[in-house]
Amino acid sequence: MLRSLALLAGMATALAPMSAHAGSGVCASCVTSTMKRLTGPDLAGRACGTDDDLATARYLARRFKAYGVRGAAPGGGYLQSVQFRAPAYASPPVLQIGEDRYVHGEGILVQTPMSDAAGPLVILNRDGAPAEAAGRIVLFDGPYDPTTAAALVKAGALAVIATPPDRLLKAWDQLALRPPGPVEVLGVEAPSPRPIGPPVIFARPETMATLKLRAGTSARITATLGSPILRTTYNVLAEIPGRSGQARREVVLLSAHHDHLGVIDGQLYPGANDDASGTAAVLEFARMMKSGRGHKRTVQFALFGCEEQGGHGSRYYLAHSPAPLGDIVANLQFEMIGVPDPKDSKALMLTGWDRSNLGPALKARGASLGPDLYPEENFFMRSDNYRLAKKGVVAHTISAWPLPPTYHQPTDTLENVDLPFMIGVIQSLADPIRWLLDSDFKPDWNPGMKP
């Protein structure tokens, strides 16, 4: 960490001449200060809908105000309040067999909402006769297969218990905190309901081994819903108005999400890379853009709340945007820009690169930017940008390494962020973004690639 901070001091001096605007180079100490504050113990991991969520939003609003960037929320403030109602269990679901109890979040994980049920345990694999599932709770013997699970339920299984894939085991504690069903964001039209999958319970490998020894005995599942929980998150919104006639109504939106996972089972999840790094970048762009002579187009800044829990903040923003969506020329979302990718340690990637002409245009003007190196992961559809893209806005996410070992782990700390790399890529994007604010270029979707 000390080595990184020392490098930053020299880097700030080296980077300053890259800009043609006086005082517009990246302020390394500003970025570092933001990162320290966001990842520190006082904000406790910035969990969605908590007091720490509000404290984070207020801190970010103060930073915008200190930079002289005005609020863009209703009434000219900085905070856009977002209320949401989440379903909740009356108590943690339980699988009971005789005197043995397996509790949701410990030995088992109730993956989909389900009704209370009771019946004998039976072991079936992919080759078993589905008819044997009728009226029973099925222990699926083999790697989890959602298609087979759905077929077993269709044949009459009360529930399917399976061993989870490794990726779910790694996120076990986080998944246990998810609400049992869709969240209602107040003031936003509810999306079309998605089909609810078959009643599936995941069991840790050691739990599954024990359950198989109880095959043939009776089991009971209790998963009773209680009253929904009403919570609030906050979008932090700011803007620098454009200076030129019609261009004032043309908006470039720079965004990130400020929330993370909070404290789980007594462990702090600092969320330094995800997404304190993107939040710090947006704040730094605001400071740099305000320090210049102004731009033709308006630049707006949005730091969304509750992205980690389903994008509640961006859902509300779409319904209550401070600028008509038709006026937004482009959106760049900054997500996890603090850890360089081993595949390309010098550049960031733009999700959905081939979908529009925005990425190549920015790269041509010096941005350290390139294609999405992980198209199979569908990252374009996995951040707040996608909701804007679905409404027609040319909207992409800029990331570094999207799959670091620290992802959603307590190890996502400031010490594991490469601050000199992060400072360098922010600087490389500054002038290309200024160009976008001052040019007449309007990015567009490539033929057939609009979401």
GROMACS .gro file of C-alpha atoms in nm:
model
  451
    1MET     CA    1   0.000   0.000   0.000
    2LEU     CA    2   0.277   0.247   0.095
    3ARG     CA    3   0.456   0.168  -0.229
    4SER     CA    4   0.137   0.237  -0.428
    5LEU     CA    5   0.084   0.572  -0.256
    6ALA     CA    6   0.443   0.673  -0.322
    7LEU     CA    7   0.404   0.585  -0.687
    8LEU     CA    8   0.088   0.796  -0.703
    9ALA     CA    9   0.269   1.111  -0.597
   10GLY     CA   10   0.508   1.079  -0.889
   11MET     CA   11   0.237   0.967  -1.124
   12ALA     CA   12   0.021   1.275  -1.062
   13THR     CA   13   0.311   1.496  -1.175
   14ALA     CA   14   0.387   1.279  -1.476
   15LEU     CA   15   0.025   1.269  -1.592
   16ALA     CA   16  -0.055   1.639  -1.563
   17PRO     CA   17   0.110   1.743  -1.892
   18MET     CA   18  -0.107   1.494  -2.082
   19SER     CA   19  -0.402   1.734  -2.060
   20ALA     CA   20  -0.443   2.051  -2.260
   21HIS     CA   21  -0.658   2.205  -1.985
   22ALA     CA   22  -0.485   2.381  -1.695
   23GLY     CA   23  -0.538   2.204  -1.367
   24SER     CA   24  -0.727   1.923  -1.534
   25GLY     CA   25  -0.494   1.633  -1.461
   26VAL     CA   26  -0.606   1.360  -1.225
   27CYS     CA   27  -0.575   1.451  -0.857
   28ALA     CA   28  -0.423   1.132  -0.716
   29SER     CA   29  -0.476   1.242  -0.357
   30CYS     CA   30  -0.845   1.313  -0.429
   31VAL     CA   31  -0.900   0.965  -0.570
   32THR     CA   32  -0.707   0.804  -0.286
   33SER     CA   33  -0.902   1.000  -0.025
   34THR     CA   34  -1.233   0.889  -0.175
   35MET     CA   35  -1.121   0.527  -0.187
   36LYS     CA   36  -1.008   0.535   0.176
   37ARG     CA   37  -1.337   0.683   0.292
   38LEU     CA   38  -1.559   0.446   0.096
   39THR     CA   39  -1.372   0.134   0.204
   40GLY     CA   40  -1.316   0.236   0.564
   41PRO     CA   41  -1.487   0.077   0.865
   42ASP     CA   42  -1.711   0.380   0.925
   43LEU     CA   43  -1.921   0.298   0.618
   44ALA     CA   44  -1.922  -0.076   0.700
   45GLY     CA   45  -1.930  -0.201   0.343
   46ARG     CA   46  -2.209   0.032   0.221
   47ALA     CA   47  -2.489  -0.226   0.233
   48CYS     CA   48  -2.807  -0.156   0.037
   49GLY     CA   49  -3.088   0.012   0.230
   50THR     CA   50  -2.895   0.066   0.555
   51ASP     CA   51  -2.783   0.367   0.757
   52ASP     CA   52  -2.441   0.314   0.599
   53ASP     CA   53  -2.604   0.351   0.258
   54LEU     CA   54  -2.735   0.695   0.361
   55ALA     CA   55  -2.402   0.794   0.517
   56THR     CA   56  -2.226   0.701   0.192
   57ALA     CA   57  -2.469   0.906  -0.017
   58ARG     CA   58  -2.429   1.209   0.209
   59TYR     CA   59  -2.050   1.185   0.188
   60LEU     CA   60  -2.061   1.171  -0.193
   61ALA     CA   61  -2.299   1.467  -0.205
   62ARG     CA   62  -2.055   1.670   0.006
   63ARG     CA   63  -1.774   1.585  -0.235
   64PHE     CA   64  -1.975   1.705  -0.536
   65LYS     CA   65  -2.064   2.024  -0.351
   66ALA     CA   66  -1.701   2.083  -0.249
   67TYR     CA   67  -1.603   2.060  -0.617
   68GLY     CA   68  -1.863   2.322  -0.708
   69VAL     CA   69  -2.078   2.074  -0.901
   70ARG     CA   70  -2.446   2.144  -0.846
   71GLY     CA   71  -2.708   1.891  -0.745
   72ALA     CA   72  -2.937   1.741  -1.009
   73ALA     CA   73  -3.194   1.577  -0.780
   74PRO     CA   74  -3.542   1.728  -0.727
   75GLY     CA   75  -3.523   2.079  -0.584
   76GLY     CA   76  -3.157   2.113  -0.678
   77GLY     CA   77  -3.036   1.874  -0.409
   78TYR     CA   78  -2.801   1.582  -0.454
   79LEU     CA   79  -2.995   1.288  -0.306
   80GLN     CA   80  -3.272   1.110  -0.491
   81SER     CA   81  -3.459   0.895  -0.240
   82VAL     CA   82  -3.556   0.546  -0.360
   83GLN     CA   83  -3.794   0.339  -0.150
   84PHE     CA   84  -3.831  -0.032  -0.212
   85ARG     CA   85  -4.032  -0.312  -0.057
   86ALA     CA   86  -3.867  -0.654  -0.032
   87PRO     CA   87  -4.043  -0.982   0.052
   88ALA     CA   88  -3.908  -1.162   0.357
   89TYR     CA   89  -3.943  -1.493   0.537
   90ALA     CA   90  -4.124  -1.495   0.870
   91SER     CA   91  -3.821  -1.686   0.996
   92PRO     CA   92  -3.533  -1.861   0.817
   93PRO     CA   93  -3.663  -2.164   0.620
   94VAL     CA   94  -3.597  -2.503   0.773
   95LEU     CA   95  -3.568  -2.858   0.640
   96GLN     CA   96  -3.653  -3.095   0.927
   97ILE     CA   97  -3.602  -3.471   0.939
   98GLY     CA   98  -3.690  -3.614   1.276
   99GLU     CA   99  -3.491  -3.412   1.529
  100ASP     CA  100  -3.243  -3.289   1.270
  101ARG     CA  101  -3.290  -2.931   1.147
  102TYR     CA  102  -3.112  -2.775   0.848
  103VAL     CA  103  -3.149  -2.397   0.837
  104HIS     CA  104  -3.146  -2.165   0.537
  105GLY     CA  105  -2.807  -1.997   0.508
  106GLU     CA  106  -2.632  -2.269   0.705
  107GLY     CA  107  -2.664  -2.627   0.581
  108ILE     CA  108  -2.917  -2.542   0.309
  109LEU     CA  109  -3.008  -2.255   0.081
  110VAL     CA  110  -3.366  -2.212  -0.039
  111GLN     CA  111  -3.302  -2.087  -0.389
  112THR     CA  112  -3.660  -2.019  -0.500
  113PRO     CA  113  -3.975  -1.923  -0.306
  114MET     CA  114  -4.175  -2.232  -0.212
  115SER     CA  115  -4.468  -2.346  -0.004
  116ASP     CA  116  -4.441  -2.552   0.310
  117ALA     CA  117  -4.426  -2.919   0.218
  118ALA     CA  118  -4.388  -3.262   0.376
  119GLY     CA  119  -4.313  -3.601   0.223
  120PRO     CA  120  -4.064  -3.887   0.206
  121LEU     CA  121  -3.708  -3.831   0.085
  122VAL     CA  122  -3.612  -4.019  -0.229
  123ILE     CA  123  -3.282  -4.027  -0.418
  124LEU     CA  124  -3.305  -3.984  -0.796
  125ASN     CA  125  -3.048  -3.909  -1.062
  126ARG     CA  126  -3.078  -3.793  -1.421
  127ASP     CA  127  -3.160  -4.147  -1.534
  128GLY     CA  128  -3.429  -4.207  -1.273
  129ALA     CA  129  -3.798  -4.237  -1.362
  130PRO     CA  130  -3.964  -3.897  -1.306
  131ALA     CA  131  -4.281  -4.072  -1.190
  132GLU     CA  132  -4.096  -4.177  -0.875
  133ALA     CA  133  -4.077  -3.807  -0.777
  134ALA     CA  134  -4.454  -3.762  -0.732
  135GLY     CA  135  -4.541  -3.657  -0.376
  136ARG     CA  136  -4.178  -3.680  -0.261
  137ILE     CA  137  -3.888  -3.452  -0.176
  138VAL     CA  138  -3.617  -3.549  -0.422
  139LEU     CA  139  -3.246  -3.567  -0.340
  140PHE     CA  140  -3.088  -3.516  -0.679
  141ASP     CA  141  -2.779  -3.735  -0.713
  142GLY     CA  142  -2.545  -3.564  -0.958
  143PRO     CA  143  -2.437  -3.218  -1.076
  144TYR     CA  144  -2.725  -2.973  -1.054
  145ASP     CA  145  -2.924  -2.949  -1.374
  146PRO     CA  146  -3.213  -2.696  -1.381
  147THR     CA  147  -3.384  -2.873  -1.671
  148THR     CA  148  -3.395  -3.204  -1.483
  149ALA     CA  149  -3.508  -3.025  -1.166
  150ALA     CA  150  -3.796  -2.865  -1.356
  151ALA     CA  151  -3.894  -3.203  -1.505
  152LEU     CA  152  -3.898  -3.365  -1.160
  153VAL     CA  153  -4.124  -3.091  -1.023
  154LYS     CA  154  -4.351  -3.120  -1.325
  155ALA     CA  155  -4.375  -3.493  -1.247
  156GLY     CA  156  -4.499  -3.409  -0.898
  157ALA     CA  157  -4.189  -3.359  -0.679
  158LEU     CA  158  -4.263  -3.135  -0.381
  159ALA     CA  159  -3.911  -2.996  -0.397
  160VAL     CA  160  -3.568  -3.085  -0.532
  161ILE     CA  161  -3.259  -3.081  -0.309
  162ALA     CA  162  -2.930  -3.058  -0.500
  163THR     CA  163  -2.562  -2.983  -0.451
  164PRO     CA  164  -2.491  -2.629  -0.578
  165PRO     CA  165  -2.240  -2.541  -0.848
  166ASP     CA  166  -1.908  -2.405  -0.719
  167ARG     CA  167  -1.998  -2.047  -0.811
  168LEU     CA  168  -2.299  -2.061  -0.578
  169LEU     CA  169  -2.099  -2.220  -0.299
  170LYS     CA  170  -1.856  -1.927  -0.317
  171ALA     CA  171  -2.143  -1.677  -0.284
  172TRP     CA  172  -2.339  -1.883  -0.026
  173ASP     CA  173  -2.356  -1.621   0.251
  174GLN     CA  174  -2.453  -1.348   0.006
  175LEU     CA  175  -2.728  -1.555  -0.156
  176ALA     CA  176  -2.872  -1.638   0.185
  177LEU     CA  177  -2.949  -1.268   0.234
  178ARG     CA  178  -3.143  -1.226  -0.089
  179PRO     CA  179  -3.518  -1.170  -0.059
  180PRO     CA  180  -3.747  -1.460  -0.153
  181GLY     CA  181  -3.896  -1.300  -0.460
  182PRO     CA  182  -3.899  -0.980  -0.666
  183VAL     CA  183  -3.850  -0.642  -0.500
  184GLU     CA  184  -4.102  -0.364  -0.556
  185VAL     CA  185  -3.945  -0.023  -0.618
  186LEU     CA  186  -4.205   0.235  -0.517
  187GLY     CA  187  -4.289   0.488  -0.787
  188VAL     CA  188  -4.173   0.257  -1.064
  189GLU     CA  189  -4.396   0.049  -1.288
  190ALA     CA  190  -4.345  -0.314  -1.198
  191PRO     CA  191  -4.178  -0.519  -1.475
  192SER     CA  192  -4.354  -0.817  -1.622
  193PRO     CA  193  -4.324  -1.097  -1.366
  194ARG     CA  194  -4.062  -1.354  -1.450
  195PRO     CA  195  -4.156  -1.719  -1.425
  196ILE     CA  196  -4.055  -1.857  -1.086
  197GLY     CA  197  -3.831  -2.159  -1.119
  198PRO     CA  198  -3.899  -2.498  -0.962
  199PRO     CA  199  -3.875  -2.526  -0.581
  200VAL     CA  200  -3.504  -2.598  -0.539
  201ILE     CA  201  -3.305  -2.625  -0.217
  202PHE     CA  202  -2.929  -2.633  -0.239
  203ALA     CA  203  -2.744  -2.837   0.024
  204ARG     CA  204  -2.378  -2.808   0.109
  205PRO     CA  205  -2.187  -3.123   0.007
  206GLU     CA  206  -2.153  -3.241   0.367
  207THR     CA  207  -2.524  -3.179   0.427
  208MET     CA  208  -2.616  -3.370   0.112
  209ALA     CA  209  -2.408  -3.668   0.225
  210THR     CA  210  -2.600  -3.678   0.554
  211LEU     CA  211  -2.937  -3.638   0.384
  212LYS     CA  212  -2.872  -3.934   0.155
  213LEU     CA  213  -2.836  -4.150   0.464
  214ARG     CA  214  -3.192  -4.048   0.559
  215ALA     CA  215  -3.350  -4.146   0.225
  216GLY     CA  216  -3.686  -4.313   0.276
  217THR     CA  217  -3.769  -4.116   0.590
  218SER     CA  218  -4.017  -3.829   0.607
  219ALA     CA  219  -3.904  -3.468   0.577
  220ARG     CA  220  -4.075  -3.134   0.624
  221ILE     CA  221  -3.992  -2.800   0.464
  222THR     CA  222  -4.107  -2.480   0.636
  223ALA     CA  223  -4.059  -2.161   0.432
  224THR     CA  224  -4.335  -1.925   0.545
  225LEU     CA  225  -4.333  -1.568   0.416
  226GLY     CA  226  -4.370  -1.282   0.662
  227SER     CA  227  -4.439  -0.911   0.613
  228PRO     CA  228  -4.242  -0.730   0.342
  229ILE     CA  229  -3.962  -0.497   0.457
  230LEU     CA  230  -3.966  -0.132   0.346
  231ARG     CA  231  -3.622   0.023   0.298
  232THR     CA  232  -3.464   0.325   0.131
  233THR     CA  233  -3.156   0.375  -0.082
  234TYR     CA  234  -3.026   0.689  -0.245
  235ASN     CA  235  -2.903   0.792  -0.586
  236VAL     CA  236  -2.651   1.077  -0.575
  237LEU     CA  237  -2.707   1.308  -0.874
  238ALA     CA  238  -2.509   1.610  -0.991
  239GLU     CA  239  -2.451   1.803  -1.312
  240ILE     CA  240  -2.247   2.065  -1.493
  241PRO     CA  241  -2.476   2.245  -1.741
  242GLY     CA  242  -2.359   2.282  -2.098
  243ARG     CA  243  -2.279   2.631  -2.220
  244SER     CA  244  -2.404   2.619  -2.578
  245GLY     CA  245  -2.769   2.660  -2.678
  246GLN     CA  246  -2.920   2.331  -2.795
  247ALA     CA  247  -2.613   2.145  -2.666
  248ARG     CA  248  -2.727   2.225  -2.311
  249ARG     CA  249  -3.008   1.977  -2.373
  250GLU     CA  250  -2.765   1.711  -2.490
  251VAL     CA  251  -2.646   1.514  -2.189
  252VAL     CA  252  -2.353   1.280  -2.132
  253LEU     CA  253  -2.418   1.066  -1.824
  254LEU     CA  254  -2.124   0.930  -1.622
  255SER     CA  255  -2.232   0.678  -1.360
  256ALA     CA  256  -2.131   0.410  -1.111
  257HIS     CA  257  -2.290   0.237  -0.813
  258HIS     CA  258  -2.187   0.329  -0.460
  259ASP     CA  259  -2.323   0.029  -0.265
  260HIS     CA  260  -2.157  -0.301  -0.178
  261LEU     CA  261  -2.237  -0.599   0.046
  262GLY     CA  262  -2.185  -0.461   0.395
  263VAL     CA  263  -2.098  -0.693   0.684
  264ILE     CA  264  -2.188  -1.062   0.653
  265ASP     CA  265  -2.144  -1.301   0.945
  266GLY     CA  266  -1.922  -1.047   1.116
  267GLN     CA  267  -1.691  -0.999   0.815
  268LEU     CA  268  -1.654  -0.664   0.643
  269TYR     CA  269  -1.684  -0.664   0.264
  270PRO     CA  270  -1.514  -0.331   0.178
  271GLY     CA  271  -1.597  -0.330  -0.196
  272ALA     CA  272  -1.286  -0.135  -0.295
  273ASN     CA  273  -1.282  -0.250  -0.657
  274ASP     CA  274  -1.658  -0.315  -0.668
  275ASP     CA  275  -1.742  -0.035  -0.687
  276ALA     CA  276  -1.559   0.223  -0.482
  277SER     CA  277  -1.321   0.240  -0.780
  278GLY     CA  278  -1.595   0.340  -1.025
  279THR     CA  279  -1.748   0.583  -0.776
  280ALA     CA  280  -1.411   0.750  -0.717
  281ALA     CA  281  -1.363   0.779  -1.094
  282VAL     CA  282  -1.698   0.954  -1.144
  283LEU     CA  283  -1.619   1.199  -0.862
  284GLU     CA  284  -1.279   1.270  -1.016
  285PHE     CA  285  -1.433   1.331  -1.359
  286ALA     CA  286  -1.671   1.578  -1.192
  287ARG     CA  287  -1.378   1.763  -1.032
  288MET     CA  288  -1.183   1.774  -1.358
  289MET     CA  289  -1.479   1.878  -1.575
  290LYS     CA  290  -1.568   2.159  -1.333
  291SER     CA  291  -1.211   2.289  -1.322
  292GLY     CA  292  -1.207   2.372  -1.693
  293ARG     CA  293  -1.386   2.636  -1.898
  294GLY     CA  294  -1.708   2.440  -1.932
  295HIS     CA  295  -1.837   2.229  -2.219
  296LYS     CA  296  -2.096   2.254  -2.491
  297ARG     CA  297  -2.294   1.958  -2.365
  298THR     CA  298  -2.428   1.903  -2.017
  299VAL     CA  299  -2.253   1.635  -1.816
  300GLN     CA  300  -2.452   1.458  -1.547
  301PHE     CA  301  -2.319   1.231  -1.275
  302ALA     CA  302  -2.523   0.950  -1.119
  303LEU     CA  303  -2.404   0.730  -0.835
  304PHE     CA  304  -2.671   0.463  -0.803
  305GLY     CA  305  -2.779   0.283  -0.487
  306CYS     CA  306  -2.853  -0.087  -0.443
  307GLU     CA  307  -2.703  -0.215  -0.768
  308GLU     CA  308  -2.585  -0.526  -0.584
  309GLN     CA  309  -2.939  -0.614  -0.477
  310GLY     CA  310  -3.103  -0.578  -0.817
  311GLY     CA  311  -3.038  -0.227  -0.945
  312HIS     CA  312  -3.312  -0.055  -0.744
  313GLY     CA  313  -3.148   0.286  -0.781
  314SER     CA  314  -3.113   0.275  -1.158
  315ARG     CA  315  -3.468   0.142  -1.193
  316TYR     CA  316  -3.596   0.447  -1.009
  317TYR     CA  317  -3.365   0.681  -1.201
  318LEU     CA  318  -3.513   0.566  -1.531
  319ALA     CA  319  -3.862   0.654  -1.412
  320HIS     CA  320  -3.755   0.986  -1.256
  321SER     CA  321  -3.454   1.101  -1.457
  322PRO     CA  322  -3.355   1.469  -1.411
  323ALA     CA  323  -3.311   1.483  -1.789
  324PRO     CA  324  -3.547   1.331  -2.048
  325LEU     CA  325  -3.398   1.001  -2.159
  326GLY     CA  326  -3.411   1.124  -2.518
  327ASP     CA  327  -3.165   1.398  -2.428
  328ILE     CA  328  -2.899   1.155  -2.301
  329VAL     CA  329  -2.643   1.125  -2.581
  330ALA     CA  330  -2.443   0.851  -2.408
  331ASN     CA  331  -2.395   0.678  -2.074
  332LEU     CA  332  -2.065   0.542  -1.945
  333GLN     CA  333  -2.094   0.330  -1.630
  334PHE     CA  334  -1.769   0.271  -1.438
  335GLU     CA  335  -1.748  -0.065  -1.264
  336MET     CA  336  -1.445  -0.239  -1.111
  337ILE     CA  337  -1.165  -0.038  -1.269
  338GLY     CA  338  -0.908  -0.097  -0.994
  339VAL     CA  339  -0.752  -0.434  -1.083
  340PRO     CA  340  -0.579  -0.477  -1.423
  341ASP     CA  341  -0.678  -0.775  -1.631
  342PRO     CA  342  -0.400  -1.034  -1.690
  343LYS     CA  343  -0.526  -1.060  -2.048
  344ASP     CA  344  -0.452  -0.689  -2.105
  345SER     CA  345  -0.287  -0.515  -1.812
  346LYS     CA  346  -0.283  -0.169  -1.968
  347ALA     CA  347  -0.640  -0.114  -2.085
  348LEU     CA  348  -1.000  -0.115  -1.975
  349MET     CA  349  -1.275  -0.299  -2.157
  350LEU     CA  350  -1.607  -0.160  -2.280
  351THR     CA  351  -1.890  -0.409  -2.242
  352GLY     CA  352  -2.088  -0.451  -2.562
  353TRP     CA  353  -1.801  -0.301  -2.765
  354ASP     CA  354  -1.941  -0.428  -3.096
  355ARG     CA  355  -2.289  -0.292  -3.029
  356SER     CA  356  -2.218   0.076  -3.095
  357ASN     CA  357  -1.960   0.316  -3.238
  358LEU     CA  358  -1.893   0.484  -2.899
  359GLY     CA  359  -1.600   0.271  -2.782
  360PRO     CA  360  -1.397   0.298  -3.104
  361ALA     CA  361  -1.456   0.675  -3.112
  362LEU     CA  362  -1.321   0.718  -2.759
  363LYS     CA  363  -1.026   0.489  -2.827
  364ALA     CA  364  -0.936   0.688  -3.138
  365ARG     CA  365  -0.900   0.991  -2.915
  366GLY     CA  366  -0.662   0.827  -2.668
  367ALA     CA  367  -0.877   0.631  -2.425
  368SER     CA  368  -0.713   0.316  -2.287
  369LEU     CA  369  -1.014   0.118  -2.397
  370GLY     CA  370  -1.081  -0.203  -2.586
  371PRO     CA  371  -1.332  -0.480  -2.650
  372ASP     CA  372  -1.502  -0.694  -2.389
  373LEU     CA  373  -1.270  -0.990  -2.333
  374TYR     CA  374  -1.541  -1.206  -2.174
  375PRO     CA  375  -1.845  -1.198  -2.407
  376GLU     CA  376  -1.965  -1.534  -2.272
  377GLU     CA  377  -2.027  -1.369  -1.932
  378ASN     CA  378  -2.279  -1.119  -2.077
  379PHE     CA  379  -2.136  -0.834  -1.869
  380PHE     CA  380  -2.309  -0.580  -2.096
  381MET     CA  381  -2.639  -0.690  -1.942
  382ARG     CA  382  -2.516  -0.714  -1.582
  383SER     CA  383  -2.477  -0.352  -1.473
  384ASP     CA  384  -2.689  -0.038  -1.446
  385ASN     CA  385  -2.607   0.066  -1.804
  386TYR     CA  386  -2.830  -0.208  -1.945
  387ARG     CA  387  -3.155  -0.052  -1.826
  388LEU     CA  388  -3.066   0.269  -2.006
  389ALA     CA  389  -2.962   0.074  -2.315
  390LYS     CA  390  -3.300  -0.100  -2.320
  391LYS     CA  391  -3.459   0.247  -2.336
  392GLY     CA  392  -3.250   0.337  -2.641
  393VAL     CA  393  -2.963   0.526  -2.475
  394VAL     CA  394  -2.619   0.425  -2.606
  395ALA     CA  395  -2.500   0.298  -2.269
  396HIS     CA  396  -2.198   0.080  -2.186
  397THR     CA  397  -1.998  -0.021  -1.881
  398ILE     CA  398  -1.624   0.038  -1.857
  399SER     CA  399  -1.436  -0.221  -1.650
  400ALA     CA  400  -1.086  -0.352  -1.594
  401TRP     CA  401  -1.064  -0.717  -1.483
  402PRO     CA  402  -1.423  -0.824  -1.419
  403LEU     CA  403  -1.332  -1.160  -1.263
  404PRO     CA  404  -1.061  -1.094  -1.001
  405PRO     CA  405  -1.027  -1.340  -0.710
  406THR     CA  406  -1.137  -1.060  -0.475
  407TYR     CA  407  -1.481  -1.029  -0.640
  408HIS     CA  408  -1.750  -1.018  -0.369
  409GLN     CA  409  -1.499  -1.129  -0.108
  410PRO     CA  410  -1.373  -0.968   0.215
  411THR     CA  411  -1.039  -0.937   0.034
  412ASP     CA  412  -1.176  -0.665  -0.197
  413THR     CA  413  -0.974  -0.412   0.000
  414LEU     CA  414  -0.787  -0.095  -0.084
  415GLU     CA  415  -0.461  -0.288  -0.052
  416ASN     CA  416  -0.572  -0.513  -0.338
  417VAL     CA  417  -0.648  -0.224  -0.573
  418ASP     CA  418  -0.376  -0.108  -0.813
  419LEU     CA  419  -0.407   0.268  -0.755
  420PRO     CA  420  -0.140   0.376  -1.010
  421PHE     CA  421  -0.318   0.170  -1.278
  422MET     CA  422  -0.652   0.319  -1.181
  423ILE     CA  423  -0.517   0.675  -1.189
  424GLY     CA  424  -0.365   0.612  -1.532
  425VAL     CA  425  -0.682   0.484  -1.693
  426ILE     CA  426  -0.892   0.767  -1.546
  427GLN     CA  427  -0.644   1.012  -1.698
  428SER     CA  428  -0.656   0.834  -2.034
  429LEU     CA  429  -1.035   0.881  -2.044
  430ALA     CA  430  -1.045   1.246  -1.938
  431ASP     CA  431  -0.972   1.411  -2.272
  432PRO     CA  432  -1.179   1.165  -2.478
  433ILE     CA  433  -1.477   1.243  -2.251
  434ARG     CA  434  -1.410   1.616  -2.289
  435TRP     CA  435  -1.410   1.562  -2.665
  436LEU     CA  436  -1.749   1.390  -2.638
  437LEU     CA  437  -1.881   1.687  -2.438
  438ASP     CA  438  -1.757   1.944  -2.690
  439SER     CA  439  -1.813   1.765  -3.021
  440ASP     CA  440  -2.121   1.718  -3.238
  441PHE     CA  441  -2.065   1.341  -3.244
  442LYS     CA  442  -2.370   1.143  -3.138
  443PRO     CA  443  -2.296   0.774  -3.083
  444ASP     CA  444  -2.535   0.527  -3.233
  445TRP     CA  445  -2.607   0.156  -3.220
  446ASN     CA  446  -2.451  -0.051  -3.493
  447PRO     CA  447  -2.701  -0.212  -3.733
  448GLY     CA  448  -2.897  -0.488  -3.560
  449MET     CA  449  -2.712  -0.444  -3.228
  450LYS     CA  450  -2.955  -0.225  -3.031
  451PRO     CA  451  -3.074  -0.419  -2.724
   0.00000   0.00000   0.00000
